[in-house]
Amino acid sequence: MLQRPRRNRKSEVIRQMVQETHLSAANLIFPLFIVEGNQQKTEVSSMPGIYRYSVDNLLREVESCMALGLKSFDLFPNIEEQLKDKYATESHREGSLYLRAISEVKKHFPEACVITDVAMDPYSIDGHDGIVENGQILNDETLEVLGKMALAHARAGADIIAPSDMMDGRVGYIRKYLDEHGFSNVSIMSYSAKYASAFYGPFRDALQSAPKFGDKKSYQMNPANQREALIEARMDEDEGADFLMVKPALPYLDVIKLLKDSTELPIAAYNVSGEYAMVKAAVQNGWLNEQRAITEVLMSIRRAGATAILTYHAKEVLLNKWI
């Protein structure tokens, strides 16, 4: 027997020497939830260890992450119900919670990478990612709102704009709008393959942004489809995206691999709230080893081809020195 693969597994030193996939802080993006007020830090009931922060405590959390080498953050706002309307005007209102949060993080931590979410649902009275008219989600009319939102984020200091709405043509519209207003250096991380998934529930709980009627299947992708992701990704690349994202990550590792093999752009993947909640529930019940399960999850996403991983595990894996 000439080939004995076990020889390359016989010690930790050799196993590390031949390891094919690596994961570091540079690959991780930490999603953070923001609420109005002062000295606020409330745990999301369906996401143990994840909190909603007022801006003052958000800055403290970012500071603690930066000390661990975690420097990329995706911010998500929990908007009070009375501020929501049909056209998501709060999303681009000067002085709003979200714009203040972006500005404050960049002011105190200019070296941090701030990624912002561009979609109407946190601000919409309907809870949908587009303007609703007679029960229909309007595509082209929504683009104007998304453009205003993206520009407001850029002016507040965002490094990367991440449109998560899945409206057709929004990357091109946002790219043109940003360029026309002098923000050609602001990047776009497009949610290219965002599926109509069952794994978003805890996130919607955190933001109180669930749709008030129906579902999102008319704009988010069918979980049964793989090659459709290529259409979306090619459109976004042609329209000026700098990153392509797959969301969720774990049920769609094949899609991450497909896009990785089909483009030279970096691929991001969102290890979403439901994936996080499942692991945490199993750990709390003693069914999984926490360190091994979490690092295996993240390594699988990297192995599939993701350069950047948005994950609620980001801080804990660095704090505990699991990677």
Short mmCIF file of C-alpha atoms in Angstrom, two decimals:
data_model
loop_
_atom_site.label_atom_id
_atom_site.label_comp_id
_atom_site.label_asym_id
_atom_site.label_seq_id
_atom_site.Cartn_x
_atom_site.Cartn_y
_atom_site.Cartn_z
CA MET A 1 0.00 0.00 0.00
CA LEU A 2 1.94 3.01 -1.32
CA GLN A 3 -0.68 5.63 -0.45
CA ARG A 4 -1.47 6.01 3.23
CA PRO A 5 -3.34 9.35 3.69
CA ARG A 6 -3.28 8.84 7.45
CA ARG A 7 0.46 9.61 7.46
CA ASN A 8 -0.50 13.26 6.87
CA ARG A 9 -2.84 13.18 9.86
CA LYS A 10 -0.53 11.57 12.42
CA SER A 11 0.32 14.73 14.39
CA GLU A 12 -1.13 18.18 14.99
CA VAL A 13 1.91 19.80 13.37
CA ILE A 14 1.49 17.81 10.16
CA ARG A 15 -2.28 18.29 10.14
CA GLN A 16 -1.77 22.06 10.30
CA MET A 17 0.94 21.89 7.63
CA VAL A 18 -1.39 20.31 5.07
CA GLN A 19 -4.58 22.17 6.05
CA GLU A 20 -6.25 23.45 2.90
CA THR A 21 -8.71 26.03 4.26
CA HIS A 22 -7.95 28.77 6.76
CA LEU A 23 -10.14 31.18 8.69
CA SER A 24 -9.10 34.43 10.37
CA ALA A 25 -10.60 37.61 11.76
CA ALA A 26 -10.10 39.23 8.35
CA ASN A 27 -12.74 36.89 6.90
CA LEU A 28 -15.42 37.76 9.47
CA ILE A 29 -18.11 40.46 9.48
CA PHE A 30 -20.10 40.97 12.68
CA PRO A 31 -23.79 41.96 12.32
CA LEU A 32 -24.90 44.37 15.04
CA PHE A 33 -28.43 45.48 15.95
CA ILE A 34 -29.15 49.10 16.95
CA VAL A 35 -32.00 50.61 18.99
CA GLU A 36 -32.88 54.14 20.05
CA GLY A 37 -32.09 55.38 23.54
CA ASN A 38 -29.15 55.42 25.95
CA GLN A 39 -27.48 52.65 27.94
CA GLN A 40 -29.57 50.07 26.10
CA LYS A 41 -28.38 46.48 25.74
CA THR A 42 -31.18 43.96 25.40
CA GLU A 43 -30.70 40.34 24.41
CA VAL A 44 -32.57 38.96 21.41
CA SER A 45 -34.63 36.16 22.93
CA SER A 46 -34.21 33.84 19.94
CA MET A 47 -30.47 34.56 19.60
CA PRO A 48 -28.65 33.86 22.89
CA GLY A 49 -25.62 36.12 23.29
CA ILE A 50 -26.77 38.63 20.66
CA TYR A 51 -28.01 42.06 21.72
CA ARG A 52 -29.67 45.23 20.50
CA TYR A 53 -27.50 48.24 21.39
CA SER A 54 -28.17 51.93 21.75
CA VAL A 55 -25.49 53.97 19.98
CA ASP A 56 -23.43 54.58 23.13
CA ASN A 57 -23.25 50.85 23.88
CA LEU A 58 -22.75 50.08 20.19
CA LEU A 59 -19.51 52.06 20.36
CA ARG A 60 -18.39 50.05 23.39
CA GLU A 61 -19.15 46.81 21.58
CA VAL A 62 -17.26 47.89 18.47
CA GLU A 63 -14.29 48.90 20.62
CA SER A 64 -14.17 45.48 22.29
CA CYS A 65 -14.35 43.77 18.90
CA MET A 66 -11.61 45.93 17.43
CA ALA A 67 -9.33 44.89 20.31
CA LEU A 68 -9.83 41.27 19.20
CA GLY A 69 -8.91 42.07 15.59
CA LEU A 70 -12.53 42.05 14.39
CA LYS A 71 -12.83 45.17 12.26
CA SER A 72 -15.82 44.72 9.91
CA PHE A 73 -19.38 45.39 11.05
CA ASP A 74 -22.78 45.23 9.36
CA LEU A 75 -25.32 47.46 11.12
CA PHE A 76 -29.07 46.80 11.30
CA PRO A 77 -31.63 49.18 12.88
CA ASN A 78 -34.64 48.39 15.03
CA ILE A 79 -36.96 51.23 14.09
CA GLU A 80 -39.83 52.34 16.29
CA GLU A 81 -43.21 51.53 14.77
CA GLN A 82 -44.43 55.12 14.69
CA LEU A 83 -41.51 56.08 12.41
CA LYS A 84 -42.42 53.56 9.73
CA ASP A 85 -44.35 54.52 6.61
CA LYS A 86 -45.14 53.32 3.11
CA TYR A 87 -42.05 54.91 1.54
CA ALA A 88 -39.50 54.20 4.30
CA THR A 89 -38.69 57.90 4.64
CA GLU A 90 -36.95 57.28 7.96
CA SER A 91 -34.29 55.35 6.06
CA HIS A 92 -32.76 58.53 4.66
CA ARG A 93 -33.92 61.20 7.11
CA GLU A 94 -31.04 63.32 8.38
CA GLY A 95 -30.43 62.66 12.06
CA SER A 96 -32.13 59.25 12.08
CA LEU A 97 -30.94 56.49 14.42
CA TYR A 98 -29.21 54.53 11.67
CA LEU A 99 -27.36 57.47 10.15
CA ARG A 100 -26.22 58.60 13.59
CA ALA A 101 -24.93 55.11 14.35
CA ILE A 102 -22.93 54.94 11.10
CA SER A 103 -21.47 58.37 11.68
CA GLU A 104 -20.53 57.70 15.30
CA VAL A 105 -18.81 54.40 14.54
CA LYS A 106 -16.73 55.98 11.75
CA LYS A 107 -15.97 59.02 13.89
CA HIS A 108 -14.61 56.95 16.78
CA PHE A 109 -13.18 54.07 14.75
CA PRO A 110 -12.17 55.39 11.32
CA GLU A 111 -10.18 52.22 10.65
CA ALA A 112 -13.30 50.04 11.02
CA CYS A 113 -15.16 48.83 7.95
CA VAL A 114 -18.82 49.80 8.24
CA ILE A 115 -21.27 47.92 6.03
CA THR A 116 -24.84 49.14 5.77
CA ASP A 117 -28.05 47.37 4.89
CA VAL A 118 -30.09 48.89 2.07
CA ALA A 119 -33.67 47.63 2.10
CA MET A 120 -37.03 49.10 3.01
CA ASP A 121 -38.32 46.42 5.38
CA PRO A 122 -36.98 47.82 8.71
CA TYR A 123 -38.59 51.19 7.90
CA SER A 124 -41.71 50.09 6.02
CA ILE A 125 -45.15 49.98 7.58
CA ASP A 126 -45.73 46.89 5.41
CA GLY A 127 -42.54 45.07 6.43
CA HIS A 128 -41.60 44.42 2.80
CA ASP A 129 -38.42 45.27 0.92
CA GLY A 130 -40.23 47.38 -1.67
CA ILE A 131 -43.09 49.81 -2.03
CA VAL A 132 -46.43 48.03 -1.73
CA GLU A 133 -49.36 48.93 -3.95
CA ASN A 134 -52.57 46.85 -4.03
CA GLY A 135 -50.74 43.91 -2.51
CA GLN A 136 -47.95 44.02 -5.10
CA ILE A 137 -44.28 44.87 -4.52
CA LEU A 138 -43.31 47.59 -6.98
CA ASN A 139 -39.83 47.13 -8.41
CA ASP A 140 -38.81 50.25 -10.34
CA GLU A 141 -40.54 52.68 -7.99
CA THR A 142 -38.61 51.15 -5.09
CA LEU A 143 -35.24 51.89 -6.70
CA GLU A 144 -35.59 55.62 -6.01
CA VAL A 145 -36.01 54.94 -2.29
CA LEU A 146 -33.03 52.57 -2.28
CA GLY A 147 -30.90 55.17 -4.03
CA LYS A 148 -31.74 57.83 -1.44
CA MET A 149 -31.01 55.35 1.34
CA ALA A 150 -27.64 54.34 -0.12
CA LEU A 151 -26.60 57.96 -0.62
CA ALA A 152 -27.54 58.84 2.96
CA HIS A 153 -25.43 55.91 4.21
CA ALA A 154 -22.47 56.98 2.08
CA ARG A 155 -22.70 60.55 3.38
CA ALA A 156 -22.77 59.22 6.94
CA GLY A 157 -19.50 57.36 6.30
CA ALA A 158 -20.40 53.85 5.14
CA ASP A 159 -17.54 51.95 3.51
CA ILE A 160 -19.70 49.29 1.85
CA ILE A 161 -23.35 49.50 0.83
CA ALA A 162 -25.17 46.16 0.94
CA PRO A 163 -28.52 46.14 -0.91
CA SER A 164 -30.49 43.18 0.46
CA ASP A 165 -33.85 43.92 -1.16
CA MET A 166 -33.60 41.73 -4.31
CA MET A 167 -35.27 44.32 -6.57
CA ASP A 168 -34.20 43.94 -10.21
CA GLY A 169 -31.68 46.56 -11.34
CA ARG A 170 -30.99 48.00 -7.91
CA VAL A 171 -27.20 47.54 -8.05
CA GLY A 172 -26.91 49.53 -11.27
CA TYR A 173 -29.26 52.22 -9.97
CA ILE A 174 -27.36 52.57 -6.69
CA ARG A 175 -23.95 52.51 -8.40
CA LYS A 176 -24.96 55.29 -10.78
CA TYR A 177 -26.60 57.32 -8.01
CA LEU A 178 -23.56 57.10 -5.75
CA ASP A 179 -21.17 57.97 -8.58
CA GLU A 180 -23.23 61.00 -9.60
CA HIS A 181 -23.02 62.32 -6.05
CA GLY A 182 -19.26 61.85 -5.68
CA PHE A 183 -19.16 58.49 -3.87
CA SER A 184 -17.52 56.35 -6.52
CA ASN A 185 -15.19 54.85 -3.89
CA VAL A 186 -18.03 53.42 -1.80
CA SER A 187 -18.29 49.69 -2.48
CA ILE A 188 -21.41 47.61 -3.12
CA MET A 189 -21.80 44.18 -1.53
CA SER A 190 -24.85 42.86 -3.32
CA TYR A 191 -27.15 40.23 -1.86
CA SER A 192 -27.10 38.48 -5.23
CA ALA A 193 -28.59 35.12 -4.27
CA LYS A 194 -30.94 35.80 -1.37
CA TYR A 195 -33.39 32.96 -0.91
CA ALA A 196 -36.93 33.03 0.48
CA SER A 197 -35.71 31.09 3.48
CA ALA A 198 -37.20 29.74 6.72
CA PHE A 199 -33.99 30.71 8.53
CA TYR A 200 -34.63 34.46 8.91
CA GLY A 201 -37.08 34.29 11.81
CA PRO A 202 -34.80 35.36 14.70
CA PHE A 203 -33.46 38.29 12.65
CA ARG A 204 -36.97 39.57 12.02
CA ASP A 205 -37.62 39.15 15.74
CA ALA A 206 -34.53 41.28 16.49
CA LEU A 207 -35.67 44.08 14.18
CA GLN A 208 -39.43 43.58 14.47
CA SER A 209 -39.49 43.73 10.67
CA ALA A 210 -41.57 40.73 9.63
CA PRO A 211 -43.88 41.37 6.65
CA LYS A 212 -47.36 42.44 7.70
CA PHE A 213 -48.95 40.30 4.99
CA GLY A 214 -47.96 37.50 2.65
CA ASP A 215 -44.34 36.50 2.13
CA LYS A 216 -41.29 37.56 0.11
CA LYS A 217 -41.38 34.85 -2.52
CA SER A 218 -42.11 37.26 -5.38
CA TYR A 219 -38.68 38.85 -4.99
CA GLN A 220 -36.48 36.50 -2.96
CA MET A 221 -35.28 33.34 -4.70
CA ASN A 222 -36.88 29.89 -4.72
CA PRO A 223 -34.84 27.55 -2.47
CA ALA A 224 -35.16 24.85 -5.14
CA ASN A 225 -33.14 26.87 -7.68
CA GLN A 226 -29.39 26.89 -8.07
CA ARG A 227 -28.54 28.11 -11.57
CA GLU A 228 -30.91 31.05 -11.24
CA ALA A 229 -28.28 32.42 -8.86
CA LEU A 230 -25.94 32.76 -11.84
CA ILE A 231 -28.42 35.08 -13.56
CA GLU A 232 -28.66 37.27 -10.48
CA ALA A 233 -24.89 37.26 -9.91
CA ARG A 234 -24.04 38.14 -13.51
CA MET A 235 -26.54 40.99 -13.49
CA ASP A 236 -25.09 42.40 -10.28
CA GLU A 237 -21.52 42.06 -11.54
CA ASP A 238 -22.43 43.79 -14.82
CA GLU A 239 -24.14 46.58 -12.86
CA GLY A 240 -21.06 47.32 -10.76
CA ALA A 241 -21.15 45.14 -7.64
CA ASP A 242 -17.83 44.70 -5.80
CA PHE A 243 -18.90 41.64 -3.77
CA LEU A 244 -21.57 39.01 -4.43
CA MET A 245 -23.40 37.54 -1.47
CA VAL A 246 -25.26 34.29 -0.87
CA LYS A 247 -27.86 34.22 1.91
CA PRO A 248 -28.38 31.98 3.87
CA ALA A 249 -25.05 30.16 3.93
CA LEU A 250 -25.40 26.60 5.22
CA PRO A 251 -28.34 25.35 3.10
CA TYR A 252 -26.71 26.98 0.05
CA LEU A 253 -23.06 25.91 0.18
CA ASP A 254 -23.50 24.60 -3.37
CA VAL A 255 -24.55 28.09 -4.50
CA ILE A 256 -21.51 29.66 -2.81
CA LYS A 257 -19.31 27.20 -4.70
CA LEU A 258 -21.16 27.83 -7.96
CA LEU A 259 -20.67 31.60 -7.74
CA LYS A 260 -17.06 31.21 -6.60
CA ASP A 261 -16.34 29.20 -9.74
CA SER A 262 -18.20 31.64 -11.98
CA THR A 263 -16.71 35.04 -11.09
CA GLU A 264 -13.50 36.74 -10.07
CA LEU A 265 -15.37 38.93 -7.58
CA PRO A 266 -15.09 38.04 -3.88
CA ILE A 267 -17.99 36.02 -2.51
CA ALA A 268 -19.65 36.86 0.81
CA ALA A 269 -22.00 34.52 2.66
CA TYR A 270 -24.44 35.29 5.47
CA ASN A 271 -24.48 32.70 8.26
CA VAL A 272 -27.97 33.84 9.21
CA SER A 273 -29.88 34.12 12.46
CA GLY A 274 -31.72 30.82 12.14
CA GLU A 275 -28.46 28.94 11.57
CA TYR A 276 -26.99 30.64 14.64
CA ALA A 277 -30.07 29.88 16.74
CA MET A 278 -30.05 26.18 15.80
CA VAL A 279 -26.44 25.73 16.89
CA LYS A 280 -26.99 27.64 20.13
CA ALA A 281 -30.12 25.63 20.98
CA ALA A 282 -28.28 22.36 20.41
CA VAL A 283 -25.35 23.54 22.52
CA GLN A 284 -27.66 24.63 25.36
CA ASN A 285 -29.24 21.18 25.32
CA GLY A 286 -25.85 19.49 25.49
CA TRP A 287 -26.22 17.94 22.05
CA LEU A 288 -23.20 19.60 20.41
CA ASN A 289 -19.71 20.67 21.42
CA GLU A 290 -19.89 24.44 20.99
CA GLN A 291 -16.36 25.14 19.81
CA ARG A 292 -16.20 22.25 17.37
CA ALA A 293 -19.66 22.88 15.94
CA ILE A 294 -19.17 26.61 15.38
CA THR A 295 -15.70 26.36 13.88
CA GLU A 296 -16.84 23.52 11.61
CA VAL A 297 -19.79 25.62 10.40
CA LEU A 298 -17.56 28.60 9.60
CA MET A 299 -14.88 26.46 7.98
CA SER A 300 -17.47 24.81 5.74
CA ILE A 301 -18.56 28.22 4.47
CA ARG A 302 -14.95 29.20 3.78
CA ARG A 303 -14.28 25.85 2.12
CA ALA A 304 -17.23 26.37 -0.20
CA GLY A 305 -15.61 29.58 -1.43
CA ALA A 306 -16.69 32.51 0.74
CA THR A 307 -14.07 35.19 1.23
CA ALA A 308 -16.17 37.07 3.78
CA ILE A 309 -18.63 35.55 6.26
CA LEU A 310 -21.30 37.60 8.01
CA THR A 311 -21.81 35.68 11.21
CA TYR A 312 -23.14 36.23 14.72
CA HIS A 313 -20.36 33.90 15.89
CA ALA A 314 -17.67 36.38 14.84
CA LYS A 315 -16.84 37.83 18.24
CA GLU A 316 -17.06 34.64 20.26
CA VAL A 317 -14.68 32.65 18.06
CA LEU A 318 -12.05 35.38 18.48
CA LEU A 319 -12.74 36.02 22.16
CA ASN A 320 -12.37 32.30 22.90
CA LYS A 321 -9.41 31.90 20.51
CA TRP A 322 -11.21 29.17 18.56
CA ILE A 323 -9.58 30.28 15.31
#
